[in-house]
């Protein structure tokens, strides 16, 4: 499950602010912390004031088998607190006010981090689930470029599942399909650690697959781990992009091609849905694939 690191001051601040009816959706941040992930709560000591203990009681009581709370006595330290770097599915809401500390911990973690002055804005971006139409006739929410739909998050690991994305032909060249998506991933995310591609076993030659991996590494950088995993089967036509924080579900992978001028070629109308792991059901559905990255 997604893990949220939380300084107790952030939860207390949210509890006090979002109890007001003046704020739209006042409890969504609190609800996420109570149900949406495992929580590591920092700064919990036996000397806490009764008022703080009362506010934190619901979070500390435990939330069943699906979401757990563990505590640490010290507040989160930007330089000393250990973090499992092998787990890319973590969110941090930290009580750090010094700008140098904020910059330092953000660079160190390379994950989604919010502070007392912006945690709700960070959470709001995390929970967004936009929808796009892939259709030459529509105007509103019209898909035109991969950068439009790739969530602007500190993503480090990506899984792409598409039965046809490794296929290359005169009508569907890799340069207009797979490589264009990879270039957009490079443009959006600057610290990609690994990319795994699931695709259909369509008589791909081993040398062809090796060349594709080398081409992807050339785009993303030599430090990026790139794997291709072939599967057999039928009936699957969608493209899925799994990142640290979102699942991008794309209808009919063969629709998404661009010509040499960057103009989208649409064969049939389709859609793109972005789902946030802020919703525990979305993370649960994505988890079997995401485990491959750990």
PDB file of C-alpha atoms in Angstrom:
ATOM      1  CA  UNK A   1       0.000   0.000   0.000  1.00  0.00           C
ATOM      2  CA  UNK A   2       1.000   3.624  -0.486  1.00  0.00           C
ATOM      3  CA  UNK A   3       2.898   5.001   2.515  1.00  0.00           C
ATOM      4  CA  UNK A   4       2.394   8.537   3.830  1.00  0.00           C
ATOM      5  CA  UNK A   5       5.013  10.121   6.106  1.00  0.00           C
ATOM      6  CA  UNK A   6       3.331  12.722   8.295  1.00  0.00           C
ATOM      7  CA  UNK A   7       4.579  15.151  10.930  1.00  0.00           C
ATOM      8  CA  UNK A   8       1.900  15.428  13.605  1.00  0.00           C
ATOM      9  CA  UNK A   9       1.790  19.229  13.203  1.00  0.00           C
ATOM     10  CA  UNK A  10       0.453  18.833   9.662  1.00  0.00           C
ATOM     11  CA  UNK A  11      -2.424  16.630  10.794  1.00  0.00           C
ATOM     12  CA  UNK A  12      -3.283  18.988  13.670  1.00  0.00           C
ATOM     13  CA  UNK A  13      -3.200  21.975  11.331  1.00  0.00           C
ATOM     14  CA  UNK A  14      -5.453  20.200   8.815  1.00  0.00           C
ATOM     15  CA  UNK A  15      -7.861  19.071  11.522  1.00  0.00           C
ATOM     16  CA  UNK A  16      -8.206  22.604  12.858  1.00  0.00           C
ATOM     17  CA  UNK A  17      -8.525  24.242   9.436  1.00  0.00           C
ATOM     18  CA  UNK A  18     -10.734  21.769   7.659  1.00  0.00           C
ATOM     19  CA  UNK A  19     -13.349  21.531  10.397  1.00  0.00           C
ATOM     20  CA  UNK A  20     -14.711  24.816   9.034  1.00  0.00           C
ATOM     21  CA  UNK A  21     -17.711  24.713   6.686  1.00  0.00           C
ATOM     22  CA  UNK A  22     -16.174  27.626   4.790  1.00  0.00           C
ATOM     23  CA  UNK A  23     -13.724  25.341   3.023  1.00  0.00           C
ATOM     24  CA  UNK A  24     -14.908  23.283   0.066  1.00  0.00           C
ATOM     25  CA  UNK A  25     -14.497  19.516   0.620  1.00  0.00           C
ATOM     26  CA  UNK A  26     -13.016  20.232   4.059  1.00  0.00           C
ATOM     27  CA  UNK A  27     -12.336  16.647   5.049  1.00  0.00           C
ATOM     28  CA  UNK A  28     -10.840  15.122   1.909  1.00  0.00           C
ATOM     29  CA  UNK A  29      -7.261  15.461   3.171  1.00  0.00           C
ATOM     30  CA  UNK A  30      -8.222  14.032   6.574  1.00  0.00           C
ATOM     31  CA  UNK A  31     -10.189  11.224   4.932  1.00  0.00           C
ATOM     32  CA  UNK A  32      -7.172  10.327   2.793  1.00  0.00           C
ATOM     33  CA  UNK A  33      -4.956  10.085   5.870  1.00  0.00           C
ATOM     34  CA  UNK A  34      -7.536   7.927   7.666  1.00  0.00           C
ATOM     35  CA  UNK A  35      -8.244   5.522   4.800  1.00  0.00           C
ATOM     36  CA  UNK A  36      -6.013   6.094   1.784  1.00  0.00           C
ATOM     37  CA  UNK A  37      -2.612   4.785   2.846  1.00  0.00           C
ATOM     38  CA  UNK A  38      -0.405   3.437   5.584  1.00  0.00           C
ATOM     39  CA  UNK A  39       0.799   6.329   7.749  1.00  0.00           C
ATOM     40  CA  UNK A  40       4.076   6.852   9.589  1.00  0.00           C
ATOM     41  CA  UNK A  41       3.342   9.586  12.138  1.00  0.00           C
ATOM     42  CA  UNK A  42       6.296  11.576  13.460  1.00  0.00           C
ATOM     43  CA  UNK A  43       6.676  13.513  16.717  1.00  0.00           C
ATOM     44  CA  UNK A  44       4.477  11.321  18.933  1.00  0.00           C
ATOM     45  CA  UNK A  45       5.679  11.448  22.556  1.00  0.00           C
ATOM     46  CA  UNK A  46       4.186  10.725  25.959  1.00  0.00           C
ATOM     47  CA  UNK A  47       4.515  14.421  26.858  1.00  0.00           C
ATOM     48  CA  UNK A  48       2.024  15.656  24.253  1.00  0.00           C
ATOM     49  CA  UNK A  49      -0.728  18.017  25.404  1.00  0.00           C
ATOM     50  CA  UNK A  50      -4.163  16.483  25.885  1.00  0.00           C
ATOM     51  CA  UNK A  51      -5.612  18.634  23.117  1.00  0.00           C
ATOM     52  CA  UNK A  52      -3.106  17.251  20.618  1.00  0.00           C
ATOM     53  CA  UNK A  53      -3.715  13.689  21.778  1.00  0.00           C
ATOM     54  CA  UNK A  54      -7.455  14.107  21.318  1.00  0.00           C
ATOM     55  CA  UNK A  55      -7.045  15.430  17.765  1.00  0.00           C
ATOM     56  CA  UNK A  56      -4.692  12.602  16.848  1.00  0.00           C
ATOM     57  CA  UNK A  57      -6.695   9.864  18.561  1.00  0.00           C
ATOM     58  CA  UNK A  58      -8.599   8.693  15.463  1.00  0.00           C
ATOM     59  CA  UNK A  59      -5.390   8.401  13.457  1.00  0.00           C
ATOM     60  CA  UNK A  60      -3.607   6.608  16.309  1.00  0.00           C
ATOM     61  CA  UNK A  61      -6.324   4.093  17.093  1.00  0.00           C
ATOM     62  CA  UNK A  62      -5.567   1.984  14.068  1.00  0.00           C
ATOM     63  CA  UNK A  63      -7.703   1.598  10.982  1.00  0.00           C
ATOM     64  CA  UNK A  64      -8.107  -2.103  10.422  1.00  0.00           C
ATOM     65  CA  UNK A  65      -6.044  -4.464   8.318  1.00  0.00           C
ATOM     66  CA  UNK A  66      -6.058  -2.351   5.156  1.00  0.00           C
ATOM     67  CA  UNK A  67      -4.417   0.812   6.493  1.00  0.00           C
ATOM     68  CA  UNK A  68      -2.033   1.007   9.419  1.00  0.00           C
ATOM     69  CA  UNK A  69      -0.477   3.769  11.528  1.00  0.00           C
ATOM     70  CA  UNK A  70       2.974   3.516  13.062  1.00  0.00           C
ATOM     71  CA  UNK A  71       4.623   6.239  15.136  1.00  0.00           C
ATOM     72  CA  UNK A  72       8.049   7.776  15.646  1.00  0.00           C
ATOM     73  CA  UNK A  73       8.987   9.928  18.626  1.00  0.00           C
ATOM     74  CA  UNK A  74      11.173  12.333  16.648  1.00  0.00           C
ATOM     75  CA  UNK A  75       9.948  14.779  14.025  1.00  0.00           C
ATOM     76  CA  UNK A  76      11.036  14.041  10.482  1.00  0.00           C
ATOM     77  CA  UNK A  77      14.616  15.206   9.930  1.00  0.00           C
ATOM     78  CA  UNK A  78      15.533  16.433   6.427  1.00  0.00           C
ATOM     79  CA  UNK A  79      18.947  14.748   6.689  1.00  0.00           C
ATOM     80  CA  UNK A  80      18.748  11.988   9.320  1.00  0.00           C
ATOM     81  CA  UNK A  81      15.393  10.219   9.163  1.00  0.00           C
ATOM     82  CA  UNK A  82      15.847   6.912   7.272  1.00  0.00           C
ATOM     83  CA  UNK A  83      13.558   6.263   4.311  1.00  0.00           C
ATOM     84  CA  UNK A  84      13.153   3.078   2.288  1.00  0.00           C
ATOM     85  CA  UNK A  85      14.467   4.292  -1.066  1.00  0.00           C
ATOM     86  CA  UNK A  86      13.437   1.008  -2.728  1.00  0.00           C
ATOM     87  CA  UNK A  87       9.761   1.867  -2.290  1.00  0.00           C
ATOM     88  CA  UNK A  88       8.731   4.463  -4.920  1.00  0.00           C
ATOM     89  CA  UNK A  89       5.153   4.709  -3.566  1.00  0.00           C
ATOM     90  CA  UNK A  90       5.558   7.219  -0.752  1.00  0.00           C
ATOM     91  CA  UNK A  91       4.172  10.678   0.059  1.00  0.00           C
ATOM     92  CA  UNK A  92       5.572  13.144   2.618  1.00  0.00           C
ATOM     93  CA  UNK A  93       3.820  15.970   4.494  1.00  0.00           C
ATOM     94  CA  UNK A  94       6.473  17.552   6.690  1.00  0.00           C
ATOM     95  CA  UNK A  95       6.611  20.366   9.231  1.00  0.00           C
ATOM     96  CA  UNK A  96       9.661  22.073   7.750  1.00  0.00           C
ATOM     97  CA  UNK A  97       9.559  25.864   7.471  1.00  0.00           C
ATOM     98  CA  UNK A  98      13.143  26.612   6.490  1.00  0.00           C
ATOM     99  CA  UNK A  99      13.367  26.938   2.700  1.00  0.00           C
ATOM    100  CA  UNK A 100      16.850  25.396   2.572  1.00  0.00           C
ATOM    101  CA  UNK A 101      15.567  22.356   4.495  1.00  0.00           C
ATOM    102  CA  UNK A 102      12.601  22.083   2.131  1.00  0.00           C
ATOM    103  CA  UNK A 103      14.846  22.159  -0.925  1.00  0.00           C
ATOM    104  CA  UNK A 104      17.298  19.700   0.627  1.00  0.00           C
ATOM    105  CA  UNK A 105      14.706  17.095   1.605  1.00  0.00           C
ATOM    106  CA  UNK A 106      12.904  17.361  -1.749  1.00  0.00           C
ATOM    107  CA  UNK A 107      16.162  16.673  -3.605  1.00  0.00           C
ATOM    108  CA  UNK A 108      17.055  13.861  -1.237  1.00  0.00           C
ATOM    109  CA  UNK A 109      13.732  12.032  -1.437  1.00  0.00           C
ATOM    110  CA  UNK A 110      12.825  12.581  -5.115  1.00  0.00           C
ATOM    111  CA  UNK A 111       9.231  11.837  -4.120  1.00  0.00           C
ATOM    112  CA  UNK A 112       6.030  13.824  -3.528  1.00  0.00           C
ATOM    113  CA  UNK A 113       6.646  16.241  -0.652  1.00  0.00           C
ATOM    114  CA  UNK A 114       4.417  18.902   0.880  1.00  0.00           C
ATOM    115  CA  UNK A 115       5.127  21.287   3.741  1.00  0.00           C
ATOM    116  CA  UNK A 116       3.005  23.264   6.181  1.00  0.00           C
ATOM    117  CA  UNK A 117       2.722  26.196   3.774  1.00  0.00           C
ATOM    118  CA  UNK A 118       1.609  24.131   0.770  1.00  0.00           C
ATOM    119  CA  UNK A 119       0.561  20.605   1.800  1.00  0.00           C
ATOM    120  CA  UNK A 120      -3.036  21.007   0.696  1.00  0.00           C
ATOM    121  CA  UNK A 121      -1.992  22.308  -2.738  1.00  0.00           C
ATOM    122  CA  UNK A 122       0.351  19.316  -3.105  1.00  0.00           C
ATOM    123  CA  UNK A 123      -2.431  16.961  -2.036  1.00  0.00           C
ATOM    124  CA  UNK A 124      -4.862  18.612  -4.464  1.00  0.00           C
ATOM    125  CA  UNK A 125      -2.484  17.944  -7.362  1.00  0.00           C
ATOM    126  CA  UNK A 126      -2.025  14.362  -6.190  1.00  0.00           C
ATOM    127  CA  UNK A 127      -5.772  13.643  -6.101  1.00  0.00           C
ATOM    128  CA  UNK A 128      -6.557  15.112  -9.548  1.00  0.00           C
ATOM    129  CA  UNK A 129      -8.111  12.670 -12.008  1.00  0.00           C
ATOM    130  CA  UNK A 130      -8.530  14.441 -15.360  1.00  0.00           C
ATOM    131  CA  UNK A 131     -10.318  12.953 -18.361  1.00  0.00           C
ATOM    132  CA  UNK A 132      -9.474  13.521 -22.032  1.00  0.00           C
ATOM    133  CA  UNK A 133     -11.163  12.735 -25.325  1.00  0.00           C
ATOM    134  CA  UNK A 134      -9.182  11.381 -28.257  1.00  0.00           C
ATOM    135  CA  UNK A 135     -11.340  12.567 -31.104  1.00  0.00           C
ATOM    136  CA  UNK A 136     -10.734  15.028 -33.928  1.00  0.00           C
ATOM    137  CA  UNK A 137     -14.274  16.402 -33.549  1.00  0.00           C
ATOM    138  CA  UNK A 138     -14.241  17.452 -29.895  1.00  0.00           C
ATOM    139  CA  UNK A 139     -12.890  20.685 -28.409  1.00  0.00           C
ATOM    140  CA  UNK A 140     -13.220  20.355 -24.621  1.00  0.00           C
ATOM    141  CA  UNK A 141     -10.648  18.117 -22.883  1.00  0.00           C
ATOM    142  CA  UNK A 142      -9.179  17.156 -26.234  1.00  0.00           C
ATOM    143  CA  UNK A 143      -5.981  15.122 -26.185  1.00  0.00           C
ATOM    144  CA  UNK A 144      -3.194  16.538 -28.328  1.00  0.00           C
ATOM    145  CA  UNK A 145       0.109  15.618 -26.664  1.00  0.00           C
ATOM    146  CA  UNK A 146       1.426  13.155 -24.079  1.00  0.00           C
ATOM    147  CA  UNK A 147       2.691  15.964 -21.854  1.00  0.00           C
ATOM    148  CA  UNK A 148      -0.929  16.975 -21.471  1.00  0.00           C
ATOM    149  CA  UNK A 149      -1.858  13.758 -19.656  1.00  0.00           C
ATOM    150  CA  UNK A 150       1.332  12.692 -17.857  1.00  0.00           C
ATOM    151  CA  UNK A 151       0.774  13.919 -14.261  1.00  0.00           C
ATOM    152  CA  UNK A 152       3.231  16.593 -13.153  1.00  0.00           C
ATOM    153  CA  UNK A 153       4.607  14.632 -10.219  1.00  0.00           C
ATOM    154  CA  UNK A 154       8.118  13.585  -9.102  1.00  0.00           C
ATOM    155  CA  UNK A 155       7.933  10.267 -10.945  1.00  0.00           C
ATOM    156  CA  UNK A 156      10.903   7.886 -10.888  1.00  0.00           C
ATOM    157  CA  UNK A 157       9.448   4.564 -12.090  1.00  0.00           C
ATOM    158  CA  UNK A 158       7.065   3.730 -14.930  1.00  0.00           C
ATOM    159  CA  UNK A 159       5.323   0.608 -16.265  1.00  0.00           C
ATOM    160  CA  UNK A 160       3.827   0.732 -19.764  1.00  0.00           C
ATOM    161  CA  UNK A 161       1.423  -2.031 -20.755  1.00  0.00           C
ATOM    162  CA  UNK A 162       0.331  -2.094 -24.390  1.00  0.00           C
ATOM    163  CA  UNK A 163       0.013  -5.135 -26.676  1.00  0.00           C
ATOM    164  CA  UNK A 164       1.090  -3.214 -29.768  1.00  0.00           C
ATOM    165  CA  UNK A 165       3.568  -0.596 -28.585  1.00  0.00           C
ATOM    166  CA  UNK A 166       6.631  -2.613 -29.683  1.00  0.00           C
ATOM    167  CA  UNK A 167       5.150  -3.223 -33.097  1.00  0.00           C
ATOM    168  CA  UNK A 168       6.630  -1.260 -35.975  1.00  0.00           C
ATOM    169  CA  UNK A 169       5.314  -0.935 -39.502  1.00  0.00           C
ATOM    170  CA  UNK A 170       4.989   1.640 -42.233  1.00  0.00           C
ATOM    171  CA  UNK A 171       1.682   2.820 -40.805  1.00  0.00           C
ATOM    172  CA  UNK A 172       2.732   2.512 -37.160  1.00  0.00           C
ATOM    173  CA  UNK A 173       6.436   3.411 -36.855  1.00  0.00           C
ATOM    174  CA  UNK A 174       8.088   3.351 -33.443  1.00  0.00           C
ATOM    175  CA  UNK A 175       9.122   6.982 -33.895  1.00  0.00           C
ATOM    176  CA  UNK A 176       5.464   8.064 -33.942  1.00  0.00           C
ATOM    177  CA  UNK A 177       4.308   5.770 -31.184  1.00  0.00           C
ATOM    178  CA  UNK A 178       6.627   4.336 -28.523  1.00  0.00           C
ATOM    179  CA  UNK A 179       9.551   6.742 -28.940  1.00  0.00           C
ATOM    180  CA  UNK A 180       7.322   9.797 -28.922  1.00  0.00           C
ATOM    181  CA  UNK A 181       5.819   8.660 -25.611  1.00  0.00           C
ATOM    182  CA  UNK A 182       9.279   7.950 -24.183  1.00  0.00           C
ATOM    183  CA  UNK A 183      10.492  11.410 -25.236  1.00  0.00           C
ATOM    184  CA  UNK A 184       7.493  12.978 -23.471  1.00  0.00           C
ATOM    185  CA  UNK A 185       8.334  10.949 -20.356  1.00  0.00           C
ATOM    186  CA  UNK A 186      11.874  12.317 -20.557  1.00  0.00           C
ATOM    187  CA  UNK A 187      10.586  15.877 -20.964  1.00  0.00           C
ATOM    188  CA  UNK A 188       8.166  15.570 -18.023  1.00  0.00           C
ATOM    189  CA  UNK A 189      10.249  13.541 -15.570  1.00  0.00           C
ATOM    190  CA  UNK A 190      13.944  14.179 -15.068  1.00  0.00           C
ATOM    191  CA  UNK A 191      14.850  11.366 -12.660  1.00  0.00           C
ATOM    192  CA  UNK A 192      13.529   8.178 -14.258  1.00  0.00           C
ATOM    193  CA  UNK A 193      15.082   5.163 -12.556  1.00  0.00           C
ATOM    194  CA  UNK A 194      13.314   2.355 -14.404  1.00  0.00           C
ATOM    195  CA  UNK A 195      10.897   1.682 -17.261  1.00  0.00           C
ATOM    196  CA  UNK A 196       9.200  -1.675 -17.791  1.00  0.00           C
ATOM    197  CA  UNK A 197       7.253  -2.341 -20.994  1.00  0.00           C
ATOM    198  CA  UNK A 198       4.693  -5.159 -21.247  1.00  0.00           C
ATOM    199  CA  UNK A 199       3.722  -5.979 -24.789  1.00  0.00           C
ATOM    200  CA  UNK A 200       2.326  -8.809 -26.879  1.00  0.00           C
ATOM    201  CA  UNK A 201       4.654 -11.508 -28.175  1.00  0.00           C
ATOM    202  CA  UNK A 202       4.225 -10.584 -31.830  1.00  0.00           C
ATOM    203  CA  UNK A 203       7.192 -12.475 -33.253  1.00  0.00           C
ATOM    204  CA  UNK A 204       9.598  -9.813 -32.023  1.00  0.00           C
ATOM    205  CA  UNK A 205      13.167 -10.747 -32.817  1.00  0.00           C
ATOM    206  CA  UNK A 206      15.533 -10.648 -29.819  1.00  0.00           C
ATOM    207  CA  UNK A 207      17.811  -8.295 -31.712  1.00  0.00           C
ATOM    208  CA  UNK A 208      14.855  -6.002 -32.414  1.00  0.00           C
ATOM    209  CA  UNK A 209      13.994  -5.906 -28.708  1.00  0.00           C
ATOM    210  CA  UNK A 210      17.611  -5.209 -27.816  1.00  0.00           C
ATOM    211  CA  UNK A 211      17.656  -2.311 -30.285  1.00  0.00           C
ATOM    212  CA  UNK A 212      14.430  -0.913 -28.836  1.00  0.00           C
ATOM    213  CA  UNK A 213      15.852  -1.014 -25.300  1.00  0.00           C
ATOM    214  CA  UNK A 214      19.032   0.697 -26.485  1.00  0.00           C
ATOM    215  CA  UNK A 215      16.980   3.391 -28.226  1.00  0.00           C
ATOM    216  CA  UNK A 216      14.948   4.017 -25.049  1.00  0.00           C
ATOM    217  CA  UNK A 217      18.115   4.232 -22.933  1.00  0.00           C
ATOM    218  CA  UNK A 218      19.519   6.680 -25.459  1.00  0.00           C
ATOM    219  CA  UNK A 219      16.482   8.908 -24.875  1.00  0.00           C
ATOM    220  CA  UNK A 220      16.201   8.544 -21.086  1.00  0.00           C
ATOM    221  CA  UNK A 221      19.862   8.221 -20.172  1.00  0.00           C
ATOM    222  CA  UNK A 222      22.290   5.396 -19.473  1.00  0.00           C
ATOM    223  CA  UNK A 223      21.391   5.191 -15.777  1.00  0.00           C
ATOM    224  CA  UNK A 224      17.810   4.168 -16.556  1.00  0.00           C
ATOM    225  CA  UNK A 225      16.925   0.498 -16.200  1.00  0.00           C
ATOM    226  CA  UNK A 226      14.805  -0.596 -19.190  1.00  0.00           C
ATOM    227  CA  UNK A 227      13.078  -3.997 -19.421  1.00  0.00           C
ATOM    228  CA  UNK A 228      10.712  -5.467 -21.991  1.00  0.00           C
ATOM    229  CA  UNK A 229       8.393  -8.297 -20.928  1.00  0.00           C
ATOM    230  CA  UNK A 230       6.433 -10.145 -23.616  1.00  0.00           C
ATOM    231  CA  UNK A 231       3.117 -11.857 -23.020  1.00  0.00           C
ATOM    232  CA  UNK A 232       0.730 -13.940 -25.084  1.00  0.00           C
ATOM    233  CA  UNK A 233      -3.000 -13.437 -25.172  1.00  0.00           C
ATOM    234  CA  UNK A 234      -5.832 -11.712 -26.953  1.00  0.00           C
ATOM    235  CA  UNK A 235      -8.628  -9.265 -26.274  1.00  0.00           C
ATOM    236  CA  UNK A 236      -6.507  -6.508 -24.742  1.00  0.00           C
ATOM    237  CA  UNK A 237      -6.389  -3.313 -26.792  1.00  0.00           C
ATOM    238  CA  UNK A 238      -5.811  -0.603 -24.177  1.00  0.00           C
ATOM    239  CA  UNK A 239      -2.636   1.146 -23.128  1.00  0.00           C
ATOM    240  CA  UNK A 240      -1.831   1.577 -19.461  1.00  0.00           C
ATOM    241  CA  UNK A 241       0.852   3.811 -17.962  1.00  0.00           C
ATOM    242  CA  UNK A 242       1.556   3.209 -14.272  1.00  0.00           C
ATOM    243  CA  UNK A 243       3.655   5.776 -12.384  1.00  0.00           C
ATOM    244  CA  UNK A 244       4.503   6.241  -8.707  1.00  0.00           C
ATOM    245  CA  UNK A 245       1.251   8.116  -8.069  1.00  0.00           C
ATOM    246  CA  UNK A 246      -1.178   7.634 -10.972  1.00  0.00           C
ATOM    247  CA  UNK A 247      -2.540   5.122 -13.435  1.00  0.00           C
ATOM    248  CA  UNK A 248      -3.181   6.522 -16.909  1.00  0.00           C
ATOM    249  CA  UNK A 249      -5.678   4.314 -18.750  1.00  0.00           C
ATOM    250  CA  UNK A 250      -5.852   4.824 -22.504  1.00  0.00           C
ATOM    251  CA  UNK A 251      -8.471   3.273 -24.754  1.00  0.00           C
ATOM    252  CA  UNK A 252      -7.296   1.472 -27.893  1.00  0.00           C
ATOM    253  CA  UNK A 253      -3.532   1.843 -28.114  1.00  0.00           C
ATOM    254  CA  UNK A 254      -3.447   1.928 -31.917  1.00  0.00           C
ATOM    255  CA  UNK A 255      -5.173   5.323 -31.964  1.00  0.00           C
ATOM    256  CA  UNK A 256      -2.191   7.181 -30.561  1.00  0.00           C
ATOM    257  CA  UNK A 257       0.105   8.026 -33.427  1.00  0.00           C
ATOM    258  CA  UNK A 258       1.641  11.318 -34.551  1.00  0.00           C
ATOM    259  CA  UNK A 259       2.864  12.300 -37.987  1.00  0.00           C
ATOM    260  CA  UNK A 260       6.214  13.972 -38.683  1.00  0.00           C
ATOM    261  CA  UNK A 261       4.681  17.374 -37.963  1.00  0.00           C
ATOM    262  CA  UNK A 262       3.478  16.256 -34.544  1.00  0.00           C
ATOM    263  CA  UNK A 263      -0.177  16.107 -35.571  1.00  0.00           C
ATOM    264  CA  UNK A 264      -2.234  13.424 -33.832  1.00  0.00           C
ATOM    265  CA  UNK A 265      -3.687  10.775 -36.107  1.00  0.00           C
ATOM    266  CA  UNK A 266      -7.007   9.481 -34.763  1.00  0.00           C
ATOM    267  CA  UNK A 267      -8.357   6.225 -36.198  1.00  0.00           C
ATOM    268  CA  UNK A 268     -11.362   5.893 -33.868  1.00  0.00           C
ATOM    269  CA  UNK A 269     -12.689   8.071 -31.018  1.00  0.00           C
ATOM    270  CA  UNK A 270     -11.352   7.013 -27.644  1.00  0.00           C
ATOM    271  CA  UNK A 271     -10.585   8.376 -24.181  1.00  0.00           C
ATOM    272  CA  UNK A 272      -7.882   8.781 -21.559  1.00  0.00           C
ATOM    273  CA  UNK A 273      -8.582   8.466 -17.834  1.00  0.00           C
ATOM    274  CA  UNK A 274      -6.108   9.428 -15.106  1.00  0.00           C
ATOM    275  CA  UNK A 275      -6.621   7.635 -11.775  1.00  0.00           C
ATOM    276  CA  UNK A 276      -4.873   8.694  -8.555  1.00  0.00           C
ATOM    277  CA  UNK A 277      -3.492   6.287  -5.954  1.00  0.00           C
ATOM    278  CA  UNK A 278      -4.968   8.752  -3.486  1.00  0.00           C
ATOM    279  CA  UNK A 279      -7.944   6.410  -3.902  1.00  0.00           C
ATOM    280  CA  UNK A 280      -6.890   3.141  -2.203  1.00  0.00           C
ATOM    281  CA  UNK A 281      -8.963   1.084  -4.659  1.00  0.00           C
ATOM    282  CA  UNK A 282      -6.906   2.467  -7.543  1.00  0.00           C
ATOM    283  CA  UNK A 283      -3.648   1.543  -5.835  1.00  0.00           C
ATOM    284  CA  UNK A 284      -5.007  -1.919  -5.023  1.00  0.00           C
ATOM    285  CA  UNK A 285      -5.874  -2.501  -8.687  1.00  0.00           C
ATOM    286  CA  UNK A 286      -2.458  -1.288  -9.854  1.00  0.00           C
ATOM    287  CA  UNK A 287      -0.427  -3.048  -7.155  1.00  0.00           C
ATOM    288  CA  UNK A 288       0.146  -6.383  -8.979  1.00  0.00           C
ATOM    289  CA  UNK A 289       1.917  -4.471 -11.749  1.00  0.00           C
ATOM    290  CA  UNK A 290       3.667  -2.017  -9.441  1.00  0.00           C
ATOM    291  CA  UNK A 291       5.272  -4.825  -7.433  1.00  0.00           C
ATOM    292  CA  UNK A 292       7.522  -5.484 -10.417  1.00  0.00           C
ATOM    293  CA  UNK A 293       9.274  -2.179  -9.734  1.00  0.00           C
ATOM    294  CA  UNK A 294      10.228  -2.990  -6.136  1.00  0.00           C
TER     295      UNK A 294
END
